[in-house]
PDB file of C-alpha atoms in Angstrom:
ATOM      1  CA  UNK A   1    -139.863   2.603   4.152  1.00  0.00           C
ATOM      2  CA  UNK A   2    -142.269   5.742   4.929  1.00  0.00           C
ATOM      3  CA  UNK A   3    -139.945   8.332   5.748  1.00  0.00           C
ATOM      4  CA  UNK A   4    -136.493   9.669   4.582  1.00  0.00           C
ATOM      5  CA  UNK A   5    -135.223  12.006   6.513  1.00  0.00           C
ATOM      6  CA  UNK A   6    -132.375  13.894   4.937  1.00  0.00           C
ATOM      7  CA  UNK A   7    -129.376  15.829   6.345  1.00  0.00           C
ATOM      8  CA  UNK A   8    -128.639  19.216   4.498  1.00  0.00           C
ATOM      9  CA  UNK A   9    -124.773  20.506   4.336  1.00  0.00           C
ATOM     10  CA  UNK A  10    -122.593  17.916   2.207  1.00  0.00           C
ATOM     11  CA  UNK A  11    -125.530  15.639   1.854  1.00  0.00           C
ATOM     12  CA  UNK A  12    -127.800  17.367  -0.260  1.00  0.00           C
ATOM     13  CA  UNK A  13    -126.092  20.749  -0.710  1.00  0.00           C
ATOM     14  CA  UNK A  14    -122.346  20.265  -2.262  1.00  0.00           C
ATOM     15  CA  UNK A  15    -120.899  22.902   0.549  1.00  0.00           C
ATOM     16  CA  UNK A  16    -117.972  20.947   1.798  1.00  0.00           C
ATOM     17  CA  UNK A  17    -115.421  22.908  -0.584  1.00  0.00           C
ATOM     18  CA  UNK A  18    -117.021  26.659   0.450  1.00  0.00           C
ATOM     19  CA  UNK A  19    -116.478  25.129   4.239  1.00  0.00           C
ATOM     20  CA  UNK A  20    -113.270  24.762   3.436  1.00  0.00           C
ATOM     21  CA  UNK A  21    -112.817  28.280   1.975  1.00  0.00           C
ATOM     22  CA  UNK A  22    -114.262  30.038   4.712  1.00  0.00           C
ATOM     23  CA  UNK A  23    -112.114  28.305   7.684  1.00  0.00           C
ATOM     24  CA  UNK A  24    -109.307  29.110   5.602  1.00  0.00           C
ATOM     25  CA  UNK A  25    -110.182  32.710   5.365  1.00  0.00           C
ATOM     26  CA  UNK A  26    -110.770  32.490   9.437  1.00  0.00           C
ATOM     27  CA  UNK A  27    -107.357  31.360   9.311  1.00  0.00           C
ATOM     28  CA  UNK A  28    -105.357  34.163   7.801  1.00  0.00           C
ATOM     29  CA  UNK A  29    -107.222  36.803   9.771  1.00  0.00           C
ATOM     30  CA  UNK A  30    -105.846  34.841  12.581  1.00  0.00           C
ATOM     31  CA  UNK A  31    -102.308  34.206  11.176  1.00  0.00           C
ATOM     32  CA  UNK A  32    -103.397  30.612  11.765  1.00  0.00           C
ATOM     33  CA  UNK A  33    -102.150  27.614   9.731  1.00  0.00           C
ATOM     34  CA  UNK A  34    -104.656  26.858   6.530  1.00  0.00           C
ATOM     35  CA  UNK A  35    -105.989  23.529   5.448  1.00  0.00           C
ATOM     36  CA  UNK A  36    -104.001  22.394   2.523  1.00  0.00           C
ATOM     37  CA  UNK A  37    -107.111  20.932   0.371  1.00  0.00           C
ATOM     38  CA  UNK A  38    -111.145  20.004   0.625  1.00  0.00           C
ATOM     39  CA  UNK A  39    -110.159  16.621   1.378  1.00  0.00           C
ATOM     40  CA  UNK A  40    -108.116  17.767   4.532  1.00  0.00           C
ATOM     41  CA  UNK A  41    -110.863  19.611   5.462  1.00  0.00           C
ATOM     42  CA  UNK A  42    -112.260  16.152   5.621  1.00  0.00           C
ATOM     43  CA  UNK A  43    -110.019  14.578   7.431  1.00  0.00           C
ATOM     44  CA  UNK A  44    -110.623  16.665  10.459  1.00  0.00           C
ATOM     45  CA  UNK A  45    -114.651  17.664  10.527  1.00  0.00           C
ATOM     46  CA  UNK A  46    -116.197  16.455  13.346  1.00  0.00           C
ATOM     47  CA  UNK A  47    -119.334  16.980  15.711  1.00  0.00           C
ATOM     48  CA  UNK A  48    -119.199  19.124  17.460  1.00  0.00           C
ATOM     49  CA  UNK A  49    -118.117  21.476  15.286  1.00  0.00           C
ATOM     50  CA  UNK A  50    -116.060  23.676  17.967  1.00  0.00           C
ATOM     51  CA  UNK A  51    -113.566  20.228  17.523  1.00  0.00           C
ATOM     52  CA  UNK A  52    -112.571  21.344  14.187  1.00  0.00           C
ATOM     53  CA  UNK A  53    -111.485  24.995  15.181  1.00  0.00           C
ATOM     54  CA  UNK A  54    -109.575  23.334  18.494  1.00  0.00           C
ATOM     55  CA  UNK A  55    -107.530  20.812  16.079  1.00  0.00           C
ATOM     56  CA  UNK A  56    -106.931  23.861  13.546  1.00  0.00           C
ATOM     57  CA  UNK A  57    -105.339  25.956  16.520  1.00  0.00           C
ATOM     58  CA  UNK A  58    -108.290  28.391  16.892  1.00  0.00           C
ATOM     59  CA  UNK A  59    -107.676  29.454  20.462  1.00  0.00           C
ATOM     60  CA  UNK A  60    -111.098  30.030  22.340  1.00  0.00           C
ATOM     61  CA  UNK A  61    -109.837  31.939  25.264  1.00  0.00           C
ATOM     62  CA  UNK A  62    -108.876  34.688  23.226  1.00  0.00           C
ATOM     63  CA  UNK A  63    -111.800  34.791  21.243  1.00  0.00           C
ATOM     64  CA  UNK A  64    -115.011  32.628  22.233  1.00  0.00           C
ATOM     65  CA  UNK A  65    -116.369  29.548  19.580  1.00  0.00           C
ATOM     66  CA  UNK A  66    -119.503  31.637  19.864  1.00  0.00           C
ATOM     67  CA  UNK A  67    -118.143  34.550  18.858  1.00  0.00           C
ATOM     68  CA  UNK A  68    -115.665  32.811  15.955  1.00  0.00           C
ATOM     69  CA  UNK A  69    -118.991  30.825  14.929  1.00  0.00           C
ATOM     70  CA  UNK A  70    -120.782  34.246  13.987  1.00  0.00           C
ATOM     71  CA  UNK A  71    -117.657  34.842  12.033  1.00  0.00           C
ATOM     72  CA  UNK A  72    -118.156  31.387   9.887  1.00  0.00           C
ATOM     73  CA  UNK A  73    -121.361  32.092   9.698  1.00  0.00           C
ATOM     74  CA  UNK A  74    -120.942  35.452   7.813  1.00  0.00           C
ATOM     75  CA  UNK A  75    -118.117  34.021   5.556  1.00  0.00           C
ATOM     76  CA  UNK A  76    -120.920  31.283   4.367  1.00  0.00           C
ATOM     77  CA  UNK A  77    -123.586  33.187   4.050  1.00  0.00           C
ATOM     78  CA  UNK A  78    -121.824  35.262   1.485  1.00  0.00           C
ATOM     79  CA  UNK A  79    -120.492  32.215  -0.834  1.00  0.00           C
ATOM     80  CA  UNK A  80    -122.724  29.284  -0.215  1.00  0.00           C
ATOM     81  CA  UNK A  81    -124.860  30.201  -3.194  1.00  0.00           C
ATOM     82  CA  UNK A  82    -121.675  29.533  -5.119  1.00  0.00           C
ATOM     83  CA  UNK A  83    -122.193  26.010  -5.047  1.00  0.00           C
ATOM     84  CA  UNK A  84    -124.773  23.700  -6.068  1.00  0.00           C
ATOM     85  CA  UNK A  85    -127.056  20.798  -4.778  1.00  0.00           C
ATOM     86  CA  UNK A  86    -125.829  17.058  -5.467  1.00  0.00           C
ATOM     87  CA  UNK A  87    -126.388  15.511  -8.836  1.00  0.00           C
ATOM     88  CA  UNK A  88    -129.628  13.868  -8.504  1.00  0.00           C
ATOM     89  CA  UNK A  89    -130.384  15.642  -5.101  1.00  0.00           C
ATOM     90  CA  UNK A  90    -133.738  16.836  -6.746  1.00  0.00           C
ATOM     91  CA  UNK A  91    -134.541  13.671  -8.347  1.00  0.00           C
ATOM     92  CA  UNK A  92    -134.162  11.809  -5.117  1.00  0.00           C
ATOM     93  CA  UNK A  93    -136.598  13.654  -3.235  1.00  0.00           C
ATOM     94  CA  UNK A  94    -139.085  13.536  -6.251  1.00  0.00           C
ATOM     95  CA  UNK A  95    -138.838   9.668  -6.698  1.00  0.00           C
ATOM     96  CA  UNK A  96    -139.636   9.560  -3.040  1.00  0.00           C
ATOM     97  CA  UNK A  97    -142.494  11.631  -3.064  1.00  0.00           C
ATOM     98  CA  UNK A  98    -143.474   9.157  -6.123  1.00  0.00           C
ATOM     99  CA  UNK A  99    -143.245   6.221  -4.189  1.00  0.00           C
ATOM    100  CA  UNK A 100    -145.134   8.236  -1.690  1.00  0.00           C
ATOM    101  CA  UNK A 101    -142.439   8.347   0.626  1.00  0.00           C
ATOM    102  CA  UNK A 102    -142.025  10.955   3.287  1.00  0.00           C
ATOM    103  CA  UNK A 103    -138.982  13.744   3.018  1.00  0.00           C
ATOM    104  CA  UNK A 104    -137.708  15.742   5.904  1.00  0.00           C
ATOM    105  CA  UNK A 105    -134.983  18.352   6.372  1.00  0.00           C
ATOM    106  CA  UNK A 106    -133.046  17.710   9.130  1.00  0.00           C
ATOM    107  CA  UNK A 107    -129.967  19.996  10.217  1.00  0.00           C
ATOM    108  CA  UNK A 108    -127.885  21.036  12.584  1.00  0.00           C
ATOM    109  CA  UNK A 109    -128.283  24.501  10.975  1.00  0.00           C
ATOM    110  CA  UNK A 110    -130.255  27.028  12.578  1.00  0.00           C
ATOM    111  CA  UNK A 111    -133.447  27.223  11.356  1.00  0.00           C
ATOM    112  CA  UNK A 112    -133.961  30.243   9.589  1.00  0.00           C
ATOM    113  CA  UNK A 113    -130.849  30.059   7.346  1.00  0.00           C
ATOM    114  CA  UNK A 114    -132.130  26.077   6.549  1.00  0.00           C
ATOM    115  CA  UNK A 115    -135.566  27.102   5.509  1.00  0.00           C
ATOM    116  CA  UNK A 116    -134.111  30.097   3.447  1.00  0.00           C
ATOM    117  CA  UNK A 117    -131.470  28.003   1.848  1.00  0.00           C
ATOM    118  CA  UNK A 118    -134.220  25.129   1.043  1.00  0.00           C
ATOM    119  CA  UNK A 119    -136.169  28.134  -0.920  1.00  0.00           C
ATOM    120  CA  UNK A 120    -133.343  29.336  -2.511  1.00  0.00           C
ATOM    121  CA  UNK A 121    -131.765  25.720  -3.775  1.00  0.00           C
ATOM    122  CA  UNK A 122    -135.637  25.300  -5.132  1.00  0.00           C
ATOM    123  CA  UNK A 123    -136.095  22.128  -3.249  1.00  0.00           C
ATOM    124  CA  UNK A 124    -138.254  23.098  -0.238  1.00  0.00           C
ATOM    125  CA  UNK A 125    -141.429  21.640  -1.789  1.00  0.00           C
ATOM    126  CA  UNK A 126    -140.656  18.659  -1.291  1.00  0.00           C
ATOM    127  CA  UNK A 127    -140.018  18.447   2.111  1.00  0.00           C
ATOM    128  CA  UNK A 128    -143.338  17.752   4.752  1.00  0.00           C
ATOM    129  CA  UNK A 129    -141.111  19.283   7.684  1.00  0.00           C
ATOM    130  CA  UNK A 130    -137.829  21.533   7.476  1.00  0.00           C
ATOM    131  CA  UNK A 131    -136.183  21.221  11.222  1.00  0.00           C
ATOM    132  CA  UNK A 132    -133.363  23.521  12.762  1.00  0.00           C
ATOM    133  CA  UNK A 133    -131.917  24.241  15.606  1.00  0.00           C
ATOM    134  CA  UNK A 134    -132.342  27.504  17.201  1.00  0.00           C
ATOM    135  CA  UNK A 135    -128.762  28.592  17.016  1.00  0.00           C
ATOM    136  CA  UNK A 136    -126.294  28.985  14.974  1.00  0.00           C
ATOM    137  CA  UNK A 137    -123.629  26.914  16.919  1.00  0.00           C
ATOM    138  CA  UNK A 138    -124.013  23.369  15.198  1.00  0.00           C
ATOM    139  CA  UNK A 139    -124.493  21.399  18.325  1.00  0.00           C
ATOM    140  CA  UNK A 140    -125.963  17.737  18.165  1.00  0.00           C
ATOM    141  CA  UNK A 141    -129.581  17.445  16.886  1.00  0.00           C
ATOM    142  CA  UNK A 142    -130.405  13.951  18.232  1.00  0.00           C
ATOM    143  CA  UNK A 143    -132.617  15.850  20.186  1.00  0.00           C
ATOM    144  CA  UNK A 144    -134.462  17.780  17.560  1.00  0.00           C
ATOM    145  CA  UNK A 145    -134.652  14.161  15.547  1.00  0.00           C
ATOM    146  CA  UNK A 146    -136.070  12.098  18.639  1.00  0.00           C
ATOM    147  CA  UNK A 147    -138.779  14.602  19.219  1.00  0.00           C
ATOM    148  CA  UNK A 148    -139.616  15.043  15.965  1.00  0.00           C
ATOM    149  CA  UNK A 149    -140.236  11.233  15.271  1.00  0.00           C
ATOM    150  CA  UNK A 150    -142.103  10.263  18.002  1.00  0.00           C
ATOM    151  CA  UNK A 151    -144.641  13.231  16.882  1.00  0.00           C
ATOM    152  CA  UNK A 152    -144.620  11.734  13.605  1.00  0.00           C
ATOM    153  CA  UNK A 153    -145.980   8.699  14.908  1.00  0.00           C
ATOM    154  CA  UNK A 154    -143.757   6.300  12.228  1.00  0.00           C
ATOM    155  CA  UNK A 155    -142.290   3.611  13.681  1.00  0.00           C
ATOM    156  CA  UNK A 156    -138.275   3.772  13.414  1.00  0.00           C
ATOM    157  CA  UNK A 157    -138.177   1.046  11.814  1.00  0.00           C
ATOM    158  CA  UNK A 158    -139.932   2.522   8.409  1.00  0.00           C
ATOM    159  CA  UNK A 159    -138.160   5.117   8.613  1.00  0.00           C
ATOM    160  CA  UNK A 160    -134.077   5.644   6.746  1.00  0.00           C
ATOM    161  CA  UNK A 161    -131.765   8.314   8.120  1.00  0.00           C
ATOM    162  CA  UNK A 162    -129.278   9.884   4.951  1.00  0.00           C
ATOM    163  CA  UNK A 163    -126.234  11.869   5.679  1.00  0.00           C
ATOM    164  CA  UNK A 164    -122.641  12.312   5.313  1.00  0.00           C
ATOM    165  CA  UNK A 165    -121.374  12.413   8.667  1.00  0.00           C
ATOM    166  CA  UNK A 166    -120.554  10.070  11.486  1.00  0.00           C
ATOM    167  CA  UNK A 167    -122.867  12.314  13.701  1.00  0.00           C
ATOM    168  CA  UNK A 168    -125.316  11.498  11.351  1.00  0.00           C
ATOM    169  CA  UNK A 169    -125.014   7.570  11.898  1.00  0.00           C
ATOM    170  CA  UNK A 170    -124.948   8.572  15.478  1.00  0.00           C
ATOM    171  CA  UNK A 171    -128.328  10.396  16.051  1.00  0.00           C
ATOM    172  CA  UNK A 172    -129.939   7.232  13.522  1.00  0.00           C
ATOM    173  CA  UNK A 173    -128.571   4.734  15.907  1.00  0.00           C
ATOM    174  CA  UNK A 174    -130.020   6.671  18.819  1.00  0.00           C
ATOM    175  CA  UNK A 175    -133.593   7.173  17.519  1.00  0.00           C
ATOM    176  CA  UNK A 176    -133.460   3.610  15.970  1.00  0.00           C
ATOM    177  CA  UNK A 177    -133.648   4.493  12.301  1.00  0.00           C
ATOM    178  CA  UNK A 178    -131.795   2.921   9.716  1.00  0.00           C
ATOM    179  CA  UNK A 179    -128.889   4.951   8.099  1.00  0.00           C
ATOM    180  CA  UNK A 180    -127.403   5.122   5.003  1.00  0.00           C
ATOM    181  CA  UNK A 181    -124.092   8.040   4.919  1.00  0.00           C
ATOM    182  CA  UNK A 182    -122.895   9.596   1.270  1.00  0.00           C
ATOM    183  CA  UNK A 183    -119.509   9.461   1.109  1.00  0.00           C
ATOM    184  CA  UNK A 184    -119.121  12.843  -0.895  1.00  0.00           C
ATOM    185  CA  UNK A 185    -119.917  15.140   1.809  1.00  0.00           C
ATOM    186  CA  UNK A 186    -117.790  16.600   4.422  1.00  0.00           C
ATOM    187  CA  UNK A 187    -116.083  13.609   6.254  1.00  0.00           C
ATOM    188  CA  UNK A 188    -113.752  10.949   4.467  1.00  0.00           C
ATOM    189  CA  UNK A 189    -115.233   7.751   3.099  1.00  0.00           C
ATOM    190  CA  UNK A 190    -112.930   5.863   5.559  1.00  0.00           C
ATOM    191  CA  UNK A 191    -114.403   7.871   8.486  1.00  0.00           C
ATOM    192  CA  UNK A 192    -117.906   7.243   7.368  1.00  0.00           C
ATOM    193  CA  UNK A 193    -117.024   3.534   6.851  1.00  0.00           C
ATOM    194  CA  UNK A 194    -115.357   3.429  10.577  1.00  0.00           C
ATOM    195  CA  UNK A 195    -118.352   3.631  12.133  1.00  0.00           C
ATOM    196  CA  UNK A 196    -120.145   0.831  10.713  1.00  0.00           C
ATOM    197  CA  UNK A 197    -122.943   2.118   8.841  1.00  0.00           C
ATOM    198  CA  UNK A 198    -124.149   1.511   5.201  1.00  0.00           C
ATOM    199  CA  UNK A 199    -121.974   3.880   3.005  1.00  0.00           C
ATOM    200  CA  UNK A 200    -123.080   4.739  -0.763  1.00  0.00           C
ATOM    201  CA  UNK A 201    -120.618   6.805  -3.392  1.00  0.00           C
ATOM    202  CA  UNK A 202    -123.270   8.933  -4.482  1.00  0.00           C
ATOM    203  CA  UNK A 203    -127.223   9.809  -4.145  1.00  0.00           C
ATOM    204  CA  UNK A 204    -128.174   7.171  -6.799  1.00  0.00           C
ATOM    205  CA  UNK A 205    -126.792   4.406  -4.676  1.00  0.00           C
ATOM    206  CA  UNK A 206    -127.983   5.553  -1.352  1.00  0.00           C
ATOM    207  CA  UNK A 207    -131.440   5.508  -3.023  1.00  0.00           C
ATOM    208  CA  UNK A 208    -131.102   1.716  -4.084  1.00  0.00           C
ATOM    209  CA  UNK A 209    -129.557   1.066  -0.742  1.00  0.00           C
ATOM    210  CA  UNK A 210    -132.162   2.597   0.762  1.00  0.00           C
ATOM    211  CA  UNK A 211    -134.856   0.425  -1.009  1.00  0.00           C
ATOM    212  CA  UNK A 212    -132.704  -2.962  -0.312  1.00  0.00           C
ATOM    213  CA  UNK A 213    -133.326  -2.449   3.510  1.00  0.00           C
TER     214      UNK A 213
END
């Protein structure tokens, strides 16, 4: 292995609970039906994200996904520093950097919120790239990854995707990396474990995974 590439939100960053809070709060200015718990919140995240306002009953006609997603985006931004990275997040990326192992930031967060949050969580040091989209609309970022790795000039094969997400396993299998999801993010362990990939309980064990492959 060469490279690690990490995913951010509910991989590294313990955000799936403020998610949670700030659809909810979406939800009563909408006299919409709440989530009943975080782990319902699981249940339903998805990619793309504007599938998780259409199953909570967010209706897009009235109001556009671009307009509710500048909404969201405002109710994060104001709580997100409420919660904390991962236990052993920061060790992770420092045992890589050890080993002499390559970390990248990869999100489907728009850029300039990633590289500010990365500062602010302490961790941004040890990352060679931080990548974003350019919006703040959470679309795919198979893309963003593909490009990014054939500049890198690392062959796929040395190189281990980690996230929390089926989209995450997804965008690996498309730019031929191996994958290992963290089932303490924002989807359900049975979700992650649906699609086929490698699933680890925690950091520590996506590390040894990671070093098994």
């Amino acid at each position: 292995m060469k490279m690690m590439i990490w995913d951010w939100n509910g991989t590294l960053l313990n955000d799936a609970e403020c998610c949670f809070h700030v659809l909810n709060d979406l939800c009563k200015e909408r006299n919409i039906k709440t989530l009943d718990s975080v782990e319902q919140y699981r249940e339903i995240f998805c990619f793309p994200v504007i599938r998780v306002y259409e199953q909570m009953g967010f209706d897009l006609t009235a109001q556009s996904f671009e307009d509710v997603s500048v909404d969201y985006t405002k109710g994060y931004q104001s709580t997100y520093l409420n919660y904390s990275l991962h236990d052993y997040a920061i060790d992770s990326l420092k045992q890589n950097i050890d080993e002499g192992i390559i970390n990248v930031l990869l999100s489907a967060s728009q850029i300039d919120i990633l590289k500010k949050q990365a500062q602010e969580y302490e961790c941004n040091e040890y990352f060679e790239e931080i990548l974003g989209l350019n919006n703040i609309y959470a679309h795919s970022k198979v893309d963003l990854a593909k490009e990014f790795i054939e500049k890198s000039q690392i062959d796929c094969r040395d190189i281990v995707w980690i996230g929390d997400s089926a989209h995450d396993y997804e965008c690996a299998k498309e730019c031929g990396t191996h994958c290992i999801l963290v089932a303490q993010g924002h989807q359900t362990k049975q979700a992650l474990c649906n699609t086929g990939a490698i699933v680890a309980s925690d950091l520590p064990e996506a590390m040894r995974l990671a070093r098994e492959l």
